[in-house]
Amino acid sequence: MKGLEILEQKVNYKGLINSIDIKPDEFLLPLHEVIVNSIQSIEDRSDMKDRGSIIIKVHRNFQTKLELEENEPVYHPISGFTIIDNGVGFTNKREIAFSTPFTNFNYEKGGKGMGRYTVLACFGSMEIDSNFKQDGGVCKRKYRFDNVNGLQKYPESVEKLYESFKNTTTVRLNNFLPDYYDFAKKSRITIKDIADDIIQHSLLFFISSENLPVIRILHEEDDIQDAIVLNDIYKSVIEVEKIEKEVRLENIPEAFNISYIRNYN
């Protein structure tokens, strides 16, 4: 219509986040969302000569320890996570998608455009530090995401590309909110519990991807050599017994595959 003005639509981040209902026992959901984003970012790389890598570091609160029975190891509650991947990085397209609620950026991969908001439903803040190749240089971008100011971007820089440079994106999920922190503490969640939960949540990627990244998890203060490798756990407990390909059902246009798996865990 002639003369019609399109107004910019603003987002009340706090209201949007408050509308997300995540129960305390779903406290790992934001971590799963970030890991899936990392897997998809690695899938989108044009240069696949280096195998994909995802490192998950578990933060613990060393100022708090639980009262345990005699001879039981001291338990320090989990407070947050750091996830590091070597995917494509926080490119222009990803920056726009991140700042747009309900984006259809990863719609074809099953994305609903709301995953990052689940982070702020469970954590105090989220920080992103991404260094990636762009236009012959190294683009460095850093962000903070919280429910007070939404997405905030630090001044970015571009540096000269050097031969050994590799893309790296680091995402920090800072400080569980009280309900989720208390549930994880009461449940005495271990790093092995988290590893098993990640495999169950991302099982489709483990089953269907021939080039699944190496996914490792460790405590923040530990050496990477001591990390648990989720790919190895998956291979030891899951067996794909049969795959039926190109299965079609009436009134469903897309064909799909059916995998029959056995869980030895």
Tab-separated table of C-alpha atoms in Angstrom:
chain	number	residue	atom	x	y	z
A	1	MET	CA	0.000	0.000	0.000
A	2	LYS	CA	1.367	3.408	-0.996
A	3	GLY	CA	2.742	5.418	1.880
A	4	LEU	CA	2.769	2.457	4.268
A	5	GLU	CA	5.712	2.664	6.667
A	6	ILE	CA	7.374	-0.506	7.920
A	7	LEU	CA	8.313	-0.096	11.566
A	8	GLU	CA	11.248	-1.869	13.159
A	9	GLN	CA	10.038	-4.524	15.585
A	10	LYS	CA	11.914	-4.553	18.864
A	11	VAL	CA	12.317	-7.544	21.127
A	12	ASN	CA	11.740	-7.538	24.865
A	13	TYR	CA	14.463	-10.071	25.648
A	14	LYS	CA	13.523	-10.416	29.300
A	15	GLY	CA	9.881	-11.107	28.470
A	16	LEU	CA	10.856	-13.561	25.738
A	17	ILE	CA	13.211	-15.445	28.048
A	18	ASN	CA	10.667	-15.490	30.889
A	19	SER	CA	8.200	-17.155	28.520
A	20	ILE	CA	10.523	-20.148	28.066
A	21	ASP	CA	9.555	-22.973	30.421
A	22	ILE	CA	12.541	-25.150	31.282
A	23	LYS	CA	12.187	-27.418	34.292
A	24	PRO	CA	15.134	-27.829	36.701
A	25	ASP	CA	15.747	-31.414	35.548
A	26	GLU	CA	16.235	-30.043	31.998
A	27	PHE	CA	19.250	-28.008	33.115
A	28	LEU	CA	21.475	-29.501	30.375
A	29	LEU	CA	19.188	-28.354	27.533
A	30	PRO	CA	21.164	-25.120	26.841
A	31	LEU	CA	24.394	-27.130	26.662
A	32	HIS	CA	22.802	-29.472	24.124
A	33	GLU	CA	21.679	-26.493	22.027
A	34	VAL	CA	25.206	-25.070	21.898
A	35	ILE	CA	26.741	-28.460	21.030
A	36	VAL	CA	24.280	-28.974	18.160
A	37	ASN	CA	25.137	-25.478	16.877
A	38	SER	CA	28.825	-26.427	17.001
A	39	ILE	CA	28.196	-29.650	15.043
A	40	GLN	CA	26.237	-27.744	12.388
A	41	SER	CA	28.890	-25.020	12.192
A	42	ILE	CA	31.512	-27.695	11.533
A	43	GLU	CA	29.257	-29.297	8.894
A	44	ASP	CA	29.109	-25.925	7.111
A	45	ARG	CA	32.880	-25.650	6.668
A	46	SER	CA	34.094	-25.664	3.072
A	47	ASP	CA	37.553	-26.904	4.080
A	48	MET	CA	37.225	-30.298	5.782
A	49	LYS	CA	40.881	-31.385	5.727
A	50	ASP	CA	41.008	-30.991	9.525
A	51	ARG	CA	38.585	-33.158	11.460
A	52	GLY	CA	35.978	-31.291	13.421
A	53	SER	CA	36.615	-30.824	17.121
A	54	ILE	CA	34.317	-29.896	20.018
A	55	ILE	CA	35.727	-29.510	23.520
A	56	ILE	CA	33.358	-29.137	26.483
A	57	LYS	CA	34.822	-27.806	29.722
A	58	VAL	CA	32.793	-28.203	32.906
A	59	HIS	CA	33.021	-25.366	35.439
A	60	ARG	CA	32.740	-26.267	39.115
A	61	ASN	CA	32.186	-24.170	42.208
A	62	PHE	CA	35.192	-24.865	44.434
A	63	GLN	CA	33.893	-22.544	47.132
A	64	THR	CA	31.113	-25.042	47.801
A	65	LYS	CA	31.400	-28.730	48.606
A	66	LEU	CA	28.755	-31.183	49.693
A	67	GLU	CA	28.743	-32.936	53.039
A	68	LEU	CA	29.386	-36.567	52.122
A	69	GLU	CA	29.699	-39.885	53.878
A	70	GLU	CA	33.109	-40.924	55.126
A	71	ASN	CA	35.553	-41.979	52.371
A	72	GLU	CA	33.361	-40.498	49.630
A	73	PRO	CA	35.183	-38.147	47.219
A	74	VAL	CA	34.537	-34.429	47.644
A	75	TYR	CA	31.856	-33.164	45.256
A	76	HIS	CA	32.009	-29.620	43.886
A	77	PRO	CA	28.743	-28.498	42.200
A	78	ILE	CA	28.652	-27.648	38.498
A	79	SER	CA	28.210	-23.938	37.766
A	80	GLY	CA	28.608	-23.606	33.965
A	81	PHE	CA	30.310	-24.742	30.768
A	82	THR	CA	32.720	-23.657	28.037
A	83	ILE	CA	32.294	-25.099	24.527
A	84	ILE	CA	35.075	-24.725	21.944
A	85	ASP	CA	34.725	-25.726	18.276
A	86	ASN	CA	36.545	-25.275	14.966
A	87	GLY	CA	33.497	-24.564	12.822
A	88	VAL	CA	32.979	-21.728	10.347
A	89	GLY	CA	32.857	-19.103	13.085
A	90	PHE	CA	30.454	-16.278	13.917
A	91	THR	CA	30.094	-15.040	10.342
A	92	ASN	CA	27.838	-12.189	9.203
A	93	LYS	CA	24.979	-14.605	8.470
A	94	ARG	CA	25.306	-16.214	11.877
A	95	GLU	CA	25.450	-12.863	13.621
A	96	ILE	CA	22.213	-11.765	11.949
A	97	ALA	CA	20.555	-15.094	12.748
A	98	PHE	CA	21.678	-14.928	16.388
A	99	SER	CA	20.122	-11.500	16.849
A	100	THR	CA	16.823	-12.573	15.235
A	101	PRO	CA	14.316	-14.547	17.351
A	102	PHE	CA	12.702	-17.471	15.506
A	103	THR	CA	15.228	-17.149	12.675
A	104	ASN	CA	14.916	-19.773	9.938
A	105	PHE	CA	18.707	-19.883	9.476
A	106	ASN	CA	18.985	-23.616	10.292
A	107	TYR	CA	15.363	-24.456	9.553
A	108	GLU	CA	16.298	-27.208	7.068
A	109	LYS	CA	18.412	-28.847	9.788
A	110	GLY	CA	15.560	-28.766	12.286
A	111	GLY	CA	16.485	-25.491	13.960
A	112	LYS	CA	13.657	-23.447	15.490
A	113	GLY	CA	15.648	-20.242	15.977
A	114	MET	CA	15.260	-20.110	19.764
A	115	GLY	CA	18.083	-22.240	21.155
A	116	ARG	CA	20.217	-19.373	22.457
A	117	TYR	CA	17.301	-18.032	24.500
A	118	THR	CA	17.171	-21.283	26.456
A	119	VAL	CA	20.671	-20.395	27.662
A	120	LEU	CA	19.452	-17.264	29.424
A	121	ALA	CA	16.506	-19.164	30.864
A	122	CYS	CA	19.049	-21.245	32.816
A	123	PHE	CA	22.238	-19.140	33.033
A	124	GLY	CA	23.182	-15.632	34.088
A	125	SER	CA	24.916	-14.811	30.813
A	126	MET	CA	26.511	-16.171	27.664
A	127	GLU	CA	29.805	-15.047	26.108
A	128	ILE	CA	31.029	-15.774	22.584
A	129	ASP	CA	34.572	-15.323	21.271
A	130	SER	CA	35.010	-16.235	17.595
A	131	ASN	CA	38.106	-16.025	15.381
A	132	PHE	CA	37.657	-17.113	11.770
A	133	LYS	CA	38.977	-16.641	8.243
A	134	GLN	CA	37.227	-13.928	6.241
A	135	ASP	CA	38.239	-12.072	3.068
A	136	GLY	CA	41.857	-13.192	3.323
A	137	GLY	CA	42.280	-12.119	6.952
A	138	VAL	CA	41.407	-13.214	10.485
A	139	CYS	CA	38.182	-11.712	11.802
A	140	LYS	CA	37.912	-11.520	15.595
A	141	ARG	CA	34.473	-11.048	17.106
A	142	LYS	CA	33.343	-11.083	20.715
A	143	TYR	CA	29.835	-10.875	22.185
A	144	ARG	CA	27.972	-10.929	25.472
A	145	PHE	CA	24.351	-12.036	25.735
A	146	ASP	CA	22.215	-11.441	28.823
A	147	ASN	CA	18.570	-10.765	29.656
A	148	VAL	CA	19.179	-7.136	30.610
A	149	ASN	CA	20.757	-5.745	27.433
A	150	GLY	CA	20.273	-8.590	24.972
A	151	LEU	CA	23.107	-9.172	22.500
A	152	GLN	CA	26.100	-6.864	22.922
A	153	LYS	CA	29.062	-6.761	20.554
A	154	TYR	CA	32.582	-5.687	21.425
A	155	PRO	CA	34.623	-3.792	18.788
A	156	GLU	CA	35.759	-6.324	16.209
A	157	SER	CA	39.176	-6.467	14.596
A	158	VAL	CA	40.745	-7.962	11.476
A	159	GLU	CA	44.299	-9.243	11.548
A	160	LYS	CA	46.660	-10.682	8.975
A	161	LEU	CA	46.106	-14.350	8.174
A	162	TYR	CA	48.984	-16.617	9.147
A	163	GLU	CA	49.680	-20.108	7.848
A	164	SER	CA	48.920	-22.086	11.010
A	165	PHE	CA	45.682	-20.235	11.838
A	166	LYS	CA	42.622	-22.368	12.574
A	167	ASN	CA	39.072	-21.183	13.202
A	168	THR	CA	38.066	-21.224	16.874
A	169	THR	CA	34.777	-20.285	18.492
A	170	THR	CA	34.448	-20.328	22.279
A	171	VAL	CA	31.071	-20.125	24.009
A	172	ARG	CA	30.821	-19.696	27.785
A	173	LEU	CA	27.632	-20.442	29.706
A	174	ASN	CA	28.105	-18.531	32.946
A	175	ASN	CA	26.565	-19.303	36.331
A	176	PHE	CA	23.524	-21.530	36.532
A	177	LEU	CA	20.482	-19.713	37.890
A	178	PRO	CA	19.525	-20.909	41.404
A	179	ASP	CA	16.835	-23.493	40.513
A	180	TYR	CA	19.113	-25.285	38.001
A	181	TYR	CA	22.244	-24.988	40.120
A	182	ASP	CA	20.449	-26.439	43.141
A	183	PHE	CA	19.022	-29.343	41.128
A	184	ALA	CA	22.432	-30.242	39.647
A	185	LYS	CA	24.020	-29.966	43.093
A	186	LYS	CA	21.372	-32.093	44.779
A	187	SER	CA	21.623	-34.713	42.007
A	188	ARG	CA	25.426	-34.774	42.255
A	189	ILE	CA	25.699	-34.776	38.461
A	190	THR	CA	29.066	-36.131	37.297
A	191	ILE	CA	31.009	-35.494	34.117
A	192	LYS	CA	30.193	-39.054	32.978
A	193	ASP	CA	26.479	-38.348	33.486
A	194	ILE	CA	26.812	-35.282	31.271
A	195	ALA	CA	28.688	-37.241	28.598
A	196	ASP	CA	25.971	-39.931	28.499
A	197	ASP	CA	23.239	-37.288	28.312
A	198	ILE	CA	24.946	-35.531	25.388
A	199	ILE	CA	25.163	-38.806	23.469
A	200	GLN	CA	21.480	-39.547	24.056
A	201	HIS	CA	20.431	-36.043	22.997
A	202	SER	CA	22.679	-36.021	19.906
A	203	LEU	CA	22.225	-39.697	19.030
A	204	LEU	CA	21.002	-38.942	15.502
A	205	PHE	CA	24.288	-37.160	14.736
A	206	PHE	CA	26.310	-40.083	16.077
A	207	ILE	CA	24.307	-42.583	14.029
A	208	SER	CA	24.039	-40.720	10.736
A	209	SER	CA	27.213	-38.646	10.447
A	210	GLU	CA	30.286	-40.229	8.875
A	211	ASN	CA	32.360	-37.176	9.771
A	212	LEU	CA	31.155	-36.491	13.298
A	213	PRO	CA	33.556	-34.171	15.128
A	214	VAL	CA	35.677	-35.547	17.932
A	215	ILE	CA	33.696	-34.501	21.020
A	216	ARG	CA	35.618	-34.363	24.295
A	217	ILE	CA	34.557	-33.357	27.791
A	218	LEU	CA	36.675	-32.552	30.828
A	219	HIS	CA	36.708	-30.450	33.947
A	220	GLU	CA	37.864	-26.899	33.309
A	221	GLU	CA	41.034	-27.339	35.364
A	222	ASP	CA	42.047	-30.706	33.842
A	223	ASP	CA	44.458	-31.495	31.001
A	224	ILE	CA	42.951	-32.202	27.576
A	225	GLN	CA	44.759	-35.550	27.548
A	226	ASP	CA	42.479	-36.660	30.404
A	227	ALA	CA	39.263	-35.755	28.586
A	228	ILE	CA	36.456	-38.260	28.049
A	229	VAL	CA	35.953	-38.883	24.308
A	230	LEU	CA	32.229	-39.201	23.614
A	231	ASN	CA	32.816	-40.891	20.253
A	232	ASP	CA	34.545	-43.754	22.077
A	233	ILE	CA	31.717	-44.119	24.591
A	234	TYR	CA	29.189	-44.230	21.751
A	235	LYS	CA	31.121	-46.957	19.914
A	236	SER	CA	31.336	-49.051	23.091
A	237	VAL	CA	27.618	-48.987	23.970
A	238	ILE	CA	25.693	-48.451	20.715
A	239	GLU	CA	25.501	-50.818	17.754
A	240	VAL	CA	23.565	-50.055	14.559
A	241	GLU	CA	22.154	-53.461	13.639
A	242	LYS	CA	20.300	-52.545	10.437
A	243	ILE	CA	19.446	-49.518	8.318
A	244	GLU	CA	16.447	-49.309	6.013
A	245	LYS	CA	17.030	-46.575	3.429
A	246	GLU	CA	14.581	-44.504	1.388
A	247	VAL	CA	11.515	-45.577	3.370
A	248	ARG	CA	8.319	-43.907	2.203
A	249	LEU	CA	4.944	-43.581	3.879
A	250	GLU	CA	1.611	-42.586	2.402
A	251	ASN	CA	0.896	-38.834	2.479
A	252	ILE	CA	4.490	-38.018	3.475
A	253	PRO	CA	6.463	-36.706	0.461
A	254	GLU	CA	9.966	-37.056	1.924
A	255	ALA	CA	11.740	-40.404	2.126
A	256	PHE	CA	13.648	-41.226	5.295
A	257	ASN	CA	15.972	-43.868	6.747
A	258	ILE	CA	15.237	-46.130	9.711
A	259	SER	CA	18.138	-47.237	11.924
A	260	TYR	CA	17.748	-50.178	14.296
A	261	ILE	CA	20.131	-49.786	17.203
A	262	ARG	CA	21.113	-51.831	20.245
A	263	ASN	CA	22.184	-50.085	23.438
A	264	TYR	CA	24.591	-52.147	25.562
A	265	ASN	CA	24.806	-49.579	28.353
